mmCIF file of C-alpha atoms in Angstrom:
data_model
loop_
_atom_site.group_PDB
_atom_site.id
_atom_site.type_symbol
_atom_site.label_atom_id
_atom_site.label_comp_id
_atom_site.label_asym_id
_atom_site.label_seq_id
_atom_site.Cartn_x
_atom_site.Cartn_y
_atom_site.Cartn_z
ATOM 1 C CA MET A 1 9.748 17.321 25.620
ATOM 2 C CA THR A 2 10.299 20.831 26.779
ATOM 3 C CA GLY A 3 13.182 22.717 28.321
ATOM 4 C CA ASP A 4 16.280 24.766 27.366
ATOM 5 C CA GLY A 5 19.513 23.915 25.685
ATOM 6 C CA GLU A 6 20.494 22.499 22.348
ATOM 7 C CA ASP A 7 17.953 19.768 22.302
ATOM 8 C CA ALA A 8 15.042 22.240 22.678
ATOM 9 C CA VAL A 9 16.474 24.451 19.948
ATOM 10 C CA ALA A 10 16.927 21.481 17.679
ATOM 11 C CA LEU A 11 13.411 20.357 18.326
ATOM 12 C CA ALA A 12 12.051 23.880 17.581
ATOM 13 C CA ASP A 13 13.985 24.137 14.386
ATOM 14 C CA PHE A 14 12.929 20.731 13.179
ATOM 15 C CA LEU A 15 9.198 21.310 13.944
ATOM 16 C CA SER A 16 9.108 24.754 12.430
ATOM 17 C CA ALA A 17 8.221 23.329 9.028
ATOM 18 C CA THR A 18 5.550 20.770 9.857
ATOM 19 C CA GLN A 19 2.923 21.910 7.413
ATOM 20 C CA GLY A 20 1.329 18.909 5.734
ATOM 21 C CA LEU A 21 2.869 16.445 8.168
ATOM 22 C CA HIS A 22 0.729 14.025 10.101
ATOM 23 C CA ALA A 23 -0.374 15.632 13.397
ATOM 24 C CA ASP A 24 1.355 13.022 15.597
ATOM 25 C CA ILE A 25 4.765 14.465 14.723
ATOM 26 C CA ALA A 26 3.924 18.156 14.920
ATOM 27 C CA VAL A 27 4.071 18.238 18.702
ATOM 28 C CA PRO A 28 7.209 17.962 20.944
ATOM 29 C CA THR A 29 6.976 14.373 22.024
ATOM 30 C CA ALA A 30 9.582 11.582 22.685
ATOM 31 C CA ASP A 31 8.624 10.260 19.216
ATOM 32 C CA ALA A 32 9.515 13.608 17.590
ATOM 33 C CA ARG A 33 12.805 13.734 19.535
ATOM 34 C CA ALA A 34 13.611 10.240 18.092
ATOM 35 C CA VAL A 35 12.887 11.443 14.665
ATOM 36 C CA ILE A 36 15.137 14.437 15.008
ATOM 37 C CA GLU A 37 17.908 12.180 16.272
ATOM 38 C CA GLY A 38 17.375 9.909 13.248
ATOM 39 C CA TYR A 39 17.508 12.904 10.906
ATOM 40 C CA HIS A 40 20.817 14.117 12.457
ATOM 41 C CA GLU A 41 22.248 10.614 11.878
ATOM 42 C CA LEU A 42 21.328 10.747 8.238
ATOM 43 C CA VAL A 43 22.945 14.282 7.906
ATOM 44 C CA ASP A 44 26.149 13.092 9.634
ATOM 45 C CA GLU A 45 26.245 10.125 7.232
ATOM 46 C CA GLY A 46 26.002 12.526 4.265
ATOM 47 C CA VAL A 47 22.700 10.919 3.167
ATOM 48 C CA LEU A 48 20.583 14.078 3.609
ATOM 49 C CA ALA A 49 21.521 17.682 3.082
ATOM 50 C CA ASP A 50 18.364 19.705 2.965
ATOM 51 C CA PRO A 51 15.830 20.071 5.763
ATOM 52 C CA PRO A 52 13.489 17.076 5.410
ATOM 53 C CA ALA A 53 10.236 17.576 3.549
ATOM 54 C CA ALA A 54 6.942 16.442 5.054
ATOM 55 C CA TYR A 55 6.984 12.853 3.578
ATOM 56 C CA LEU A 56 10.606 12.352 4.538
ATOM 57 C CA ARG A 57 9.903 13.328 8.082
ATOM 58 C CA GLU A 58 6.886 11.057 8.116
ATOM 59 C CA TRP A 59 9.052 8.212 6.849
ATOM 60 C CA LEU A 60 11.582 8.803 9.684
ATOM 61 C CA GLN A 61 8.831 8.803 12.183
ATOM 62 C CA HIS A 62 7.515 5.345 11.000
ATOM 63 C CA VAL A 63 11.109 3.869 10.857
ATOM 64 C CA GLN A 64 11.832 5.150 14.437
ATOM 65 C CA ALA A 65 8.546 3.904 15.744
ATOM 66 C CA GLN A 66 9.184 0.429 14.352
ATOM 67 C CA GLY A 67 12.630 0.460 15.925
ATOM 68 C CA GLY A 68 14.374 0.511 12.484
ATOM 69 C CA ASP A 69 17.782 1.916 11.548
ATOM 70 C CA PRO A 70 17.288 4.999 9.331
ATOM 71 C CA VAL A 71 20.903 4.989 8.185
ATOM 72 C CA ALA A 72 20.847 1.296 7.162
ATOM 73 C CA LEU A 73 17.452 1.635 5.460
ATOM 74 C CA THR A 74 18.513 4.661 3.552
ATOM 75 C CA GLN A 75 21.413 2.783 2.167
ATOM 76 C CA GLN A 76 19.303 -0.310 1.348
ATOM 77 C CA GLU A 77 16.439 1.524 -0.368
ATOM 78 C CA GLY A 78 18.382 4.516 -1.787
ATOM 79 C CA VAL A 79 16.538 7.189 0.315
ATOM 80 C CA ASP A 80 17.702 10.772 -0.197
ATOM 81 C CA ASP A 81 16.221 14.313 0.043
ATOM 82 C CA ARG A 82 14.119 13.929 -3.100
ATOM 83 C CA THR A 83 12.978 10.332 -2.716
ATOM 84 C CA PHE A 84 9.368 11.129 -1.942
ATOM 85 C CA ASP A 85 8.927 14.049 -4.415
ATOM 86 C CA LEU A 86 6.644 11.928 -6.690
ATOM 87 C CA LEU A 87 4.181 11.383 -3.880
ATOM 88 C CA GLU A 88 3.801 15.213 -3.567
ATOM 89 C CA GLU A 89 2.017 15.094 -6.996
ATOM 90 C CA LEU A 90 -0.692 12.803 -5.801
ATOM 91 C CA GLU A 91 -3.831 12.896 -3.645
ATOM 92 C CA VAL A 92 -3.125 11.375 -0.269
ATOM 93 C CA MET A 93 -5.896 9.504 1.593
ATOM 94 C CA ARG A 94 -5.433 8.525 5.273
ATOM 95 C CA ASP A 95 -7.046 5.823 7.393
ATOM 96 C CA PRO A 96 -7.947 6.597 11.052
ATOM 97 C CA ASP A 97 -4.447 5.636 12.148
ATOM 98 C CA GLY A 98 -2.780 7.983 9.705
ATOM 99 C CA ARG A 99 -1.558 5.408 7.108
ATOM 100 C CA ALA A 100 -1.165 6.918 3.772
ATOM 101 C CA TYR A 101 -2.830 5.799 0.592
ATOM 102 C CA PHE A 102 -2.177 7.527 -2.780
ATOM 103 C CA LEU A 103 -4.767 7.937 -5.583
ATOM 104 C CA ILE A 104 -3.256 7.107 -8.969
ATOM 105 C CA THR A 105 -4.803 8.703 -12.085
ATOM 106 C CA ALA A 106 -4.002 7.995 -15.692
ATOM 107 C CA GLU A 107 -1.470 10.801 -15.739
ATOM 108 C CA HIS A 108 0.630 8.753 -13.394
ATOM 109 C CA GLY A 109 -0.162 5.287 -14.712
ATOM 110 C CA GLU A 110 3.396 4.768 -15.953
ATOM 111 C CA ASP A 111 4.664 5.503 -12.396
ATOM 112 C CA ALA A 112 2.387 3.116 -10.712
ATOM 113 C CA ARG A 113 5.124 0.634 -9.702
ATOM 114 C CA ARG A 114 7.372 3.357 -8.283
ATOM 115 C CA ILE A 115 4.336 4.860 -6.425
ATOM 116 C CA ALA A 116 3.566 1.579 -4.882
ATOM 117 C CA GLU A 117 7.177 1.182 -3.750
ATOM 118 C CA LEU A 118 7.222 4.679 -2.275
ATOM 119 C CA THR A 119 3.948 4.173 -0.474
ATOM 120 C CA GLU A 120 5.306 0.914 1.131
ATOM 121 C CA LEU A 121 8.520 2.735 1.936
ATOM 122 C CA LEU A 122 6.706 5.673 3.599
ATOM 123 C CA ALA A 123 4.953 3.297 5.946
ATOM 124 C CA GLY A 124 8.282 1.922 7.126
ATOM 125 C CA GLY A 125 8.403 -0.997 4.767
ATOM 126 C CA GLU A 126 11.292 -2.281 2.610
ATOM 127 C CA PRO A 127 10.100 -2.369 -0.922
ATOM 128 C CA SER A 128 13.445 -3.692 -2.163
ATOM 129 C CA SER A 129 12.641 -6.993 -0.419
ATOM 130 C CA ASN A 130 9.494 -7.212 -2.532
ATOM 131 C CA ALA A 131 11.082 -6.576 -5.882
ATOM 132 C CA TRP A 132 11.051 -10.232 -6.733
ATOM 133 C CA ARG A 133 7.245 -10.170 -6.359
ATOM 134 C CA ARG A 134 6.750 -7.199 -8.520
ATOM 135 C CA ASP A 135 9.117 -8.534 -11.028
ATOM 136 C CA ALA A 136 7.224 -11.886 -11.169
ATOM 137 C CA ASN A 137 3.931 -10.039 -11.454
ATOM 138 C CA SER A 138 5.218 -7.655 -14.111
ATOM 139 C CA TRP A 139 2.027 -8.165 -16.237
ATOM 140 C CA THR A 140 0.351 -5.933 -13.723
ATOM 141 C CA PHE A 141 2.396 -3.168 -15.184
ATOM 142 C CA ASP A 142 3.001 -4.064 -18.903
ATOM 143 C CA THR A 143 2.979 -7.156 -21.131
ATOM 144 C CA TRP A 144 4.431 -8.256 -24.407
ATOM 145 C CA PHE A 145 1.115 -7.293 -26.024
ATOM 146 C CA GLY A 146 1.044 -3.800 -24.682
ATOM 147 C CA ASP A 147 -0.680 -2.281 -21.602
ATOM 148 C CA GLY A 148 -0.747 -4.175 -18.275
ATOM 149 C CA ASP A 149 -3.576 -4.378 -15.783
ATOM 150 C CA ILE A 150 -2.846 -0.936 -14.353
ATOM 151 C CA ASP A 151 -3.730 0.756 -17.659
ATOM 152 C CA LEU A 152 -6.613 -1.580 -18.213
ATOM 153 C CA VAL A 153 -8.131 -0.580 -14.836
ATOM 154 C CA LEU A 154 -7.515 3.131 -15.315
ATOM 155 C CA ASP A 155 -8.718 3.192 -18.832
ATOM 156 C CA ASP A 156 -11.917 1.445 -17.703
ATOM 157 C CA GLY A 157 -12.832 4.304 -15.375
ATOM 158 C CA ALA A 158 -11.826 2.596 -12.061
ATOM 159 C CA ALA A 159 -10.220 4.415 -9.135
ATOM 160 C CA LEU A 160 -6.762 3.032 -8.255
ATOM 161 C CA ALA A 161 -4.791 3.537 -5.072
ATOM 162 C CA ALA A 162 -1.358 2.420 -3.904
ATOM 163 C CA THR A 163 -1.604 1.046 -0.278
ATOM 164 C CA PRO A 164 0.894 1.034 2.563
ATOM 165 C CA HIS A 165 1.251 -2.853 1.935
ATOM 166 C CA GLY A 166 2.841 -1.886 -1.502
ATOM 167 C CA ILE A 167 -0.050 -3.356 -3.475
ATOM 168 C CA PHE A 168 -2.837 -1.627 -5.240
ATOM 169 C CA MET A 169 -6.654 -1.598 -4.662
ATOM 170 C CA ALA A 170 -9.206 -0.628 -7.277
ATOM 171 C CA VAL A 171 -12.927 0.203 -7.274
ATOM 172 C CA GLY A 172 -14.799 0.058 -10.527
ATOM 173 C CA GLU A 173 -17.195 2.405 -12.121
ATOM 174 C CA ASP A 174 -20.945 1.580 -11.884
ATOM 175 C CA ARG A 175 -22.344 1.460 -15.444
ATOM 176 C CA LEU A 176 -24.523 -0.643 -17.741
ATOM 177 C CA MET A 177 -21.681 -2.441 -19.463
ATOM 178 C CA PRO A 178 -19.497 -4.843 -17.499
ATOM 179 C CA SER A 179 -16.350 -3.071 -16.173
ATOM 180 C CA THR A 180 -12.978 -4.788 -15.568
ATOM 181 C CA THR A 181 -13.772 -5.159 -11.801
ATOM 182 C CA ASP A 182 -17.148 -6.681 -12.796
ATOM 183 C CA LEU A 183 -15.328 -9.333 -14.747
ATOM 184 C CA PHE A 184 -12.441 -10.007 -12.352
ATOM 185 C CA ALA A 185 -13.781 -9.319 -8.879
ATOM 186 C CA TYR A 186 -15.753 -12.095 -6.988
ATOM 187 C CA GLU A 187 -17.204 -12.185 -3.458
ATOM 188 C CA GLY A 188 -15.683 -9.334 -1.561
ATOM 189 C CA GLY A 189 -12.912 -8.804 -4.080
ATOM 190 C CA THR A 190 -10.159 -10.658 -5.910
ATOM 191 C CA MET A 191 -6.411 -10.251 -6.049
ATOM 192 C CA TRP A 192 -4.923 -10.296 -9.488
ATOM 193 C CA GLY A 193 -1.199 -10.013 -9.479
ATOM 194 C CA GLU A 194 -0.664 -6.723 -7.629
ATOM 195 C CA ILE A 195 -4.110 -5.299 -7.781
ATOM 196 C CA PHE A 196 -6.919 -6.011 -5.318
ATOM 197 C CA MET A 197 -10.120 -5.578 -7.353
ATOM 198 C CA VAL A 198 -12.852 -4.704 -4.888
ATOM 199 C CA ASN A 199 -16.188 -6.150 -5.788
ATOM 200 C CA ASP A 200 -17.851 -2.851 -5.361
ATOM 201 C CA GLU A 201 -18.888 -0.468 -8.216
ATOM 202 C CA SER A 202 -19.730 3.262 -7.740
ATOM 203 C CA SER A 203 -20.808 6.137 -9.880
ATOM 204 C CA ASP A 204 -17.867 7.969 -8.232
ATOM 205 C CA PRO A 205 -15.229 5.254 -7.735
ATOM 206 C CA ALA A 206 -12.656 7.689 -6.310
ATOM 207 C CA ALA A 207 -15.038 8.896 -3.644
ATOM 208 C CA ARG A 208 -16.095 5.308 -2.808
ATOM 209 C CA LEU A 209 -12.263 4.348 -2.496
ATOM 210 C CA ARG A 210 -11.693 7.420 -0.363
ATOM 211 C CA ASP A 211 -14.625 6.394 1.947
ATOM 212 C CA MET A 212 -13.073 2.918 2.354
ATOM 213 C CA VAL A 213 -9.735 4.198 3.291
ATOM 214 C CA GLU A 214 -10.928 6.931 5.755
ATOM 215 C CA ASN A 215 -13.192 4.351 7.543
ATOM 216 C CA ASP A 216 -10.525 1.619 7.365
ATOM 217 C CA THR A 217 -13.003 -0.895 6.065
ATOM 218 C CA LYS A 218 -13.788 -2.369 2.628
ATOM 219 C CA ASP A 219 -17.575 -2.139 3.121
ATOM 220 C CA PRO A 220 -18.436 1.131 4.832
ATOM 221 C CA PRO A 221 -20.710 1.623 6.787
ATOM 222 C CA ASP A 222 -21.775 -2.072 6.896
ATOM 223 C CA SER A 223 -18.447 -3.612 8.075
ATOM 224 C CA ILE A 224 -15.967 -2.841 10.789
ATOM 225 C CA HIS A 225 -13.422 -5.376 9.590
ATOM 226 C CA PRO A 226 -10.190 -3.301 9.194
ATOM 227 C CA LEU A 227 -9.159 -2.659 5.578
ATOM 228 C CA TRP A 228 -5.468 -2.930 6.447
ATOM 229 C CA ARG A 229 -6.043 -6.519 7.508
ATOM 230 C CA VAL A 230 -7.886 -7.333 4.291
ATOM 231 C CA LEU A 231 -4.871 -5.846 2.417
ATOM 232 C CA ARG A 232 -2.475 -7.837 4.471
ATOM 233 C CA HIS A 233 -4.379 -10.994 3.399
ATOM 234 C CA GLU A 234 -4.276 -9.826 -0.205
ATOM 235 C CA GLU A 235 -0.582 -9.091 -0.110
ATOM 236 C CA VAL A 236 -0.029 -12.881 0.608
ATOM 237 C CA HIS A 237 -2.129 -13.607 -2.456
ATOM 238 C CA ALA A 238 0.203 -11.241 -4.452
ATOM 239 C CA GLN A 239 3.086 -13.396 -3.312
ATOM 240 C CA GLN A 240 1.263 -16.559 -4.386
ATOM 241 C CA TRP A 241 0.737 -15.090 -7.825
ATOM 242 C CA ALA A 242 4.421 -14.307 -8.060
ATOM 243 C CA ARG A 243 5.547 -17.718 -6.645
ATOM 244 C CA TYR A 244 3.347 -19.801 -8.944
ATOM 245 C CA GLY A 245 2.956 -17.633 -11.951
ATOM 246 C CA TYR A 246 -0.227 -16.640 -13.857
ATOM 247 C CA SER A 247 -1.261 -20.099 -15.033
ATOM 248 C CA GLY A 248 0.088 -21.871 -11.959
ATOM 249 C CA PHE A 249 -1.796 -19.721 -9.522
ATOM 250 C CA THR A 250 -4.984 -20.056 -11.545
ATOM 251 C CA ALA A 251 -4.756 -23.823 -11.708
ATOM 252 C CA ARG A 252 -3.837 -24.277 -8.027
ATOM 253 C CA TYR A 253 -6.613 -21.943 -6.906
ATOM 254 C CA LEU A 254 -9.305 -23.684 -9.077
ATOM 255 C CA TRP A 255 -8.028 -27.090 -8.184
ATOM 256 C CA HIS A 256 -9.325 -26.609 -4.636
ATOM 257 C CA ASN A 257 -12.891 -25.511 -4.395
ATOM 258 C CA PRO A 258 -12.951 -21.632 -4.516
ATOM 259 C CA LEU A 259 -16.409 -21.681 -2.874
ATOM 260 C CA ASP A 260 -15.008 -23.416 0.160
ATOM 261 C CA PRO A 261 -12.478 -20.906 1.665
ATOM 262 C CA CYS A 262 -12.193 -22.958 4.870
ATOM 263 C CA GLY A 263 -10.765 -25.916 2.943
ATOM 264 C CA HIS A 264 -8.659 -23.900 0.654
ATOM 265 C CA PRO A 265 -4.898 -23.991 1.549
ATOM 266 C CA MET A 266 -4.088 -20.745 -0.293
ATOM 267 C CA GLU A 267 -6.785 -18.860 1.786
ATOM 268 C CA GLU A 268 -5.386 -20.530 4.896
ATOM 269 C CA GLU A 269 -1.899 -19.277 3.999
ATOM 270 C CA ALA A 270 -3.175 -15.784 3.434
ATOM 271 C CA GLY A 271 -4.938 -15.839 6.764
ATOM 272 C CA PHE A 272 -8.612 -16.628 7.450
ATOM 273 C CA GLU A 273 -9.252 -13.787 9.975
ATOM 274 C CA ASP A 274 -7.337 -11.160 7.898
ATOM 275 C CA GLY A 275 -9.458 -12.200 4.860
ATOM 276 C CA GLY A 276 -12.709 -11.888 6.867
ATOM 277 C CA TYR A 277 -13.408 -15.717 6.830
ATOM 278 C CA PHE A 278 -14.319 -15.876 10.454
ATOM 279 C CA GLN A 279 -16.386 -19.048 9.859
ATOM 280 C CA CYS A 280 -13.074 -20.821 9.239
ATOM 281 C CA VAL A 281 -11.531 -19.905 12.584
ATOM 282 C CA ASP A 282 -12.040 -22.251 15.523
#
């Protein structure tokens, strides 16, 4: 959009602080215009006061692109000027479509749940609607006996990232002694509660994880199956863990033959194609 008048001035003002923002919004397009209008709605409602920081502008872009209502979503999710500040402290990785993944180190292990919620929110999701799942899978974050799986994975040298789906993915460290992912990841990878443990160890797990995200595939360069589809499949498994509980999920999954995904109702529910089980699709 170009031209004179108040709209052009508003656009120029809004786009004058685009450093660090995904490139798609840093040009005067119809999408950018929609984001500006959404921002002004939030200011008028008293939700926002400061000029929006990069991640807040990116969130507005995603909400507008998905046809969402920014005002209603800010009220539902408690969004304000400082909501995404925590993400500024983390390394961001992006897939080819610009979706943001955030690398979580031991320094931010205690913030893992909030980081997952913010990553889902940033992508235009509604993390409050998945609070029940995270509550049910609380052993991912902590247990009565101490640390949860997040700390277990990080302490074991694995690389951990929050994904746009609101779940985590982890890549283990390649070493002589078995790692957590060695013990808990099978086939292409295994979902445990809120963590997708990729069955792929590396001497540099963070670099391997970064490679997966940037190429949008779990097995670069050998696979072209999109990572975001795999994670959509694993998100359903996270819901199953929450629905049935730790022992209930394990019993149900093992009751059906885990070596026969095509005949497994839990894999069917999660989606054969998303999970890469193409042999199961007619």
